Amino acid sequence: MERDWKQPAFRHFFSTLARLRTVVRYDRPGVGLSSRDRHDFTQETEVEVLDAILGCLEESTVDLLAFSCAAPVALAWTAANPGRVQKLVFVGAYASGSDLGADDIRDALMALVKAHWGMGAATINRLFSPDISGEDARSYGRDQLASASAETAARLLGLSFAMDAREAVAGISCPALVIHRKGDHTVRFDAGRELAAGLPN
């Protein structure tokens, strides 16, 4: 999180958001400033972590902003806690990890990350941001390498493909906004369209 804050675009986005909201972010278990000792890589664990964090807040209701693989977690938690979420915002998101690609793509990316985390980080960065400048790509790559081990990064990548919250979508009653780039190389545009179409509000 501290390294994120050194990225100008990241800092601008969240500092602007914080003018109107109390913003709470967290490092997932196994990465960043959290304990690196993680053995359970499941959607249920991710939901439990979000639940524990939101349980520490004084506010009884929250808005959730979910980028990419955070969407299944936000969907599952919102469906399990009706009335706690006022608004949902999804950016480049999906309800099912199967939307990220076939099993052979998942296996190839995980193998690359395990074999050479630096090359894996560069590949992932280019998929997420194909127009990123060379210096920004190197900076993001350094942040990824500092934030997780190759093994943890590979397992979290596998988890991104494994998560599935499609059953939760139809039960979400709060207002939701889905933002998705047509040229997204990691989460296909139709996955965002399908997520939006499935949300009742």
GROMACS .gro file of C-alpha atoms in nm:
model
  201
    1MET     CA    1   0.000   0.000   0.000
    2GLU     CA    2   0.287   0.236   0.077
    3ARG     CA    3   0.441   0.163  -0.262
    4ASP     CA    4   0.103   0.213  -0.431
    5TRP     CA    5   0.088   0.560  -0.279
    6LYS     CA    6   0.411   0.654  -0.457
    7GLN     CA    7   0.240   0.597  -0.794
    8PRO     CA    8   0.104   0.939  -0.907
    9ALA     CA    9  -0.207   0.805  -1.084
   10PHE     CA   10  -0.294   0.580  -0.792
   11ARG     CA   11  -0.242   0.857  -0.537
   12HIS     CA   12  -0.450   1.103  -0.742
   13PHE     CA   13  -0.741   0.862  -0.778
   14PHE     CA   14  -0.767   0.763  -0.413
   15SER     CA   15  -0.690   1.104  -0.267
   16THR     CA   16  -0.968   1.248  -0.486
   17LEU     CA   17  -1.206   0.974  -0.372
   18ALA     CA   18  -1.111   1.043  -0.010
   19ARG     CA   19  -1.236   1.401  -0.033
   20LEU     CA   20  -1.590   1.265  -0.024
   21ARG     CA   21  -1.549   0.926   0.142
   22THR     CA   22  -1.357   0.747   0.412
   23VAL     CA   23  -1.145   0.510   0.204
   24VAL     CA   24  -1.038   0.177   0.352
   25ARG     CA   25  -0.794  -0.041   0.159
   26TYR     CA   26  -0.610  -0.349   0.276
   27ASP     CA   27  -0.332  -0.584   0.178
   28ARG     CA   28  -0.462  -0.933   0.114
   29PRO     CA   29  -0.311  -1.202   0.340
   30GLY     CA   30   0.018  -1.316   0.192
   31VAL     CA   31   0.110  -0.988   0.024
   32GLY     CA   32   0.226  -0.636   0.104
   33LEU     CA   33   0.242  -0.550   0.472
   34SER     CA   34   0.027  -0.846   0.580
   35SER     CA   35   0.166  -1.175   0.704
   36ARG     CA   36   0.339  -1.367   0.425
   37ASP     CA   37   0.238  -1.696   0.588
   38ARG     CA   38  -0.068  -1.795   0.386
   39HIS     CA   39  -0.176  -2.145   0.290
   40ASP     CA   40  -0.549  -2.111   0.216
   41PHE     CA   41  -0.623  -1.966  -0.127
   42THR     CA   42  -1.002  -1.979  -0.158
   43GLN     CA   43  -1.282  -1.739  -0.235
   44GLU     CA   44  -1.430  -1.816   0.106
   45THR     CA   45  -1.111  -1.699   0.278
   46GLU     CA   46  -1.112  -1.376   0.077
   47VAL     CA   47  -1.473  -1.312   0.182
   48GLU     CA   48  -1.387  -1.383   0.547
   49VAL     CA   49  -1.104  -1.128   0.533
   50LEU     CA   50  -1.334  -0.863   0.387
   51ASP     CA   51  -1.595  -0.946   0.652
   52ALA     CA   52  -1.340  -0.910   0.934
   53ILE     CA   53  -1.222  -0.573   0.805
   54LEU     CA   54  -1.573  -0.434   0.755
   55GLY     CA   55  -1.665  -0.565   1.099
   56CYS     CA   56  -1.405  -0.331   1.251
   57LEU     CA   57  -1.563  -0.020   1.101
   58GLU     CA   58  -1.798   0.202   1.298
   59GLU     CA   59  -2.027   0.246   0.997
   60SER     CA   60  -2.311  -0.002   0.966
   61THR     CA   61  -2.325   0.041   0.587
   62VAL     CA   62  -2.054   0.081   0.324
   63ASP     CA   63  -1.998   0.135  -0.047
   64LEU     CA   64  -1.770  -0.121  -0.214
   65LEU     CA   65  -1.534  -0.044  -0.502
   66ALA     CA   66  -1.408  -0.365  -0.662
   67PHE     CA   67  -1.139  -0.380  -0.930
   68SER     CA   68  -1.092  -0.694  -1.138
   69CYS     CA   69  -1.062  -1.005  -0.917
   70ALA     CA   70  -1.209  -0.823  -0.616
   71ALA     CA   71  -1.552  -0.844  -0.778
   72PRO     CA   72  -1.642  -1.205  -0.686
   73VAL     CA   73  -1.549  -1.129  -0.324
   74ALA     CA   74  -1.758  -0.810  -0.317
   75LEU     CA   75  -2.051  -0.990  -0.479
   76ALA     CA   76  -2.039  -1.284  -0.239
   77TRP     CA   77  -2.009  -1.061   0.069
   78THR     CA   78  -2.288  -0.828  -0.044
   79ALA     CA   79  -2.523  -1.118  -0.114
   80ALA     CA   80  -2.449  -1.265   0.231
   81ASN     CA   81  -2.500  -0.929   0.405
   82PRO     CA   82  -2.816  -0.772   0.262
   83GLY     CA   83  -2.862  -0.411   0.363
   84ARG     CA   84  -2.497  -0.356   0.456
   85VAL     CA   85  -2.387  -0.226   0.114
   86GLN     CA   86  -2.538   0.097  -0.017
   87LYS     CA   87  -2.362   0.105  -0.355
   88LEU     CA   88  -2.135  -0.122  -0.557
   89VAL     CA   89  -1.885  -0.008  -0.820
   90PHE     CA   90  -1.703  -0.258  -1.042
   91VAL     CA   91  -1.406  -0.169  -1.263
   92GLY     CA   92  -1.273  -0.417  -1.518
   93ALA     CA   93  -1.452  -0.686  -1.322
   94TYR     CA   94  -1.610  -1.026  -1.363
   95ALA     CA   95  -1.840  -1.261  -1.171
   96SER     CA   96  -1.662  -1.582  -1.270
   97GLY     CA   97  -1.291  -1.648  -1.314
   98SER     CA   98  -1.372  -1.863  -1.615
   99ASP     CA   99  -1.412  -1.531  -1.798
  100LEU     CA  100  -1.037  -1.477  -1.771
  101GLY     CA  101  -0.951  -1.756  -2.013
  102ALA     CA  102  -0.912  -2.127  -2.057
  103ASP     CA  103  -0.728  -2.356  -1.816
  104ASP     CA  104  -0.421  -2.374  -2.040
  105ILE     CA  105  -0.386  -1.993  -2.026
  106ARG     CA  106  -0.415  -2.004  -1.645
  107ASP     CA  107  -0.157  -2.283  -1.624
  108ALA     CA  108   0.085  -2.104  -1.857
  109LEU     CA  109   0.064  -1.775  -1.665
  110MET     CA  110   0.104  -1.950  -1.329
  111ALA     CA  111   0.404  -2.146  -1.459
  112LEU     CA  112   0.566  -1.827  -1.591
  113VAL     CA  113   0.516  -1.646  -1.259
  114LYS     CA  114   0.666  -1.940  -1.065
  115ALA     CA  115   0.958  -1.984  -1.306
  116HIS     CA  116   1.049  -1.616  -1.334
  117TRP     CA  117   0.845  -1.373  -1.123
  118GLY     CA  118   1.003  -1.072  -1.294
  119MET     CA  119   0.898  -1.193  -1.640
  120GLY     CA  120   0.559  -1.293  -1.503
  121ALA     CA  121   0.503  -0.950  -1.349
  122ALA     CA  122   0.600  -0.780  -1.676
  123THR     CA  123   0.359  -1.001  -1.871
  124ILE     CA  124   0.072  -0.934  -1.631
  125ASN     CA  125   0.140  -0.560  -1.641
  126ARG     CA  126   0.129  -0.560  -2.022
  127LEU     CA  127  -0.200  -0.752  -2.016
  128PHE     CA  128  -0.359  -0.508  -1.770
  129SER     CA  129  -0.212  -0.193  -1.923
  130PRO     CA  130  -0.094  -0.247  -2.282
  131ASP     CA  131  -0.028   0.126  -2.333
  132ILE     CA  132   0.176   0.172  -2.015
  133SER     CA  133   0.507   0.357  -2.057
  134GLY     CA  134   0.835   0.172  -2.012
  135GLU     CA  135   0.924   0.347  -1.685
  136ASP     CA  136   0.577   0.297  -1.538
  137ALA     CA  137   0.588  -0.070  -1.636
  138ARG     CA  138   0.925  -0.111  -1.461
  139SER     CA  139   0.795   0.071  -1.153
  140TYR     CA  140   0.481  -0.144  -1.131
  141GLY     CA  141   0.693  -0.454  -1.185
  142ARG     CA  142   0.923  -0.360  -0.894
  143ASP     CA  143   0.617  -0.307  -0.674
  144GLN     CA  144   0.479  -0.650  -0.763
  145LEU     CA  145   0.809  -0.822  -0.689
  146ALA     CA  146   0.833  -0.644  -0.353
  147SER     CA  147   0.474  -0.726  -0.260
  148ALA     CA  148   0.462  -1.104  -0.288
  149SER     CA  149   0.671  -1.415  -0.341
  150ALA     CA  150   0.651  -1.592  -0.676
  151GLU     CA  151   0.465  -1.883  -0.515
  152THR     CA  152   0.205  -1.657  -0.352
  153ALA     CA  153   0.162  -1.453  -0.670
  154ALA     CA  154   0.107  -1.768  -0.874
  155ARG     CA  155  -0.147  -1.906  -0.626
  156LEU     CA  156  -0.336  -1.575  -0.615
  157LEU     CA  157  -0.340  -1.575  -0.994
  158GLY     CA  158  -0.487  -1.925  -0.983
  159LEU     CA  159  -0.745  -1.805  -0.731
  160SER     CA  160  -0.848  -1.524  -0.968
  161PHE     CA  161  -0.933  -1.790  -1.227
  162ALA     CA  162  -1.108  -2.013  -0.970
  163MET     CA  163  -1.343  -1.763  -0.805
  164ASP     CA  164  -1.710  -1.775  -0.903
  165ALA     CA  165  -1.986  -1.553  -0.761
  166ARG     CA  166  -2.240  -1.590  -1.043
  167GLU     CA  167  -2.501  -1.729  -0.804
  168ALA     CA  168  -2.477  -1.412  -0.593
  169VAL     CA  169  -2.536  -1.165  -0.879
  170ALA     CA  170  -2.914  -1.194  -0.908
  171GLY     CA  171  -2.955  -1.145  -0.531
  172ILE     CA  172  -2.780  -0.807  -0.522
  173SER     CA  173  -3.043  -0.538  -0.461
  174CYS     CA  174  -2.831  -0.225  -0.404
  175PRO     CA  175  -2.748   0.012  -0.692
  176ALA     CA  176  -2.443  -0.099  -0.890
  177LEU     CA  177  -2.221   0.063  -1.152
  178VAL     CA  178  -2.007  -0.144  -1.391
  179ILE     CA  179  -1.719   0.029  -1.571
  180HIS     CA  180  -1.527  -0.167  -1.833
  181ARG     CA  181  -1.285  -0.082  -2.116
  182LYS     CA  182  -1.368  -0.229  -2.456
  183GLY     CA  183  -0.999  -0.300  -2.511
  184ASP     CA  184  -0.944  -0.485  -2.183
  185HIS     CA  185  -0.691  -0.764  -2.246
  186THR     CA  186  -0.736  -0.940  -1.913
  187VAL     CA  187  -1.110  -0.940  -1.847
  188ARG     CA  188  -1.308  -0.952  -2.169
  189PHE     CA  189  -1.555  -0.669  -2.225
  190ASP     CA  190  -1.847  -0.912  -2.247
  191ALA     CA  191  -1.772  -1.030  -1.892
  192GLY     CA  192  -1.841  -0.677  -1.769
  193ARG     CA  193  -2.152  -0.656  -1.986
  194GLU     CA  194  -2.278  -0.990  -1.848
  195LEU     CA  195  -2.211  -0.876  -1.492
  196ALA     CA  196  -2.409  -0.556  -1.552
  197ALA     CA  197  -2.695  -0.743  -1.719
  198GLY     CA  198  -2.724  -0.984  -1.426
  199LEU     CA  199  -2.739  -0.716  -1.156
  200PRO     CA  200  -3.104  -0.624  -1.085
  201ASN     CA  201  -3.028  -0.259  -1.004
   0.00000   0.00000   0.00000
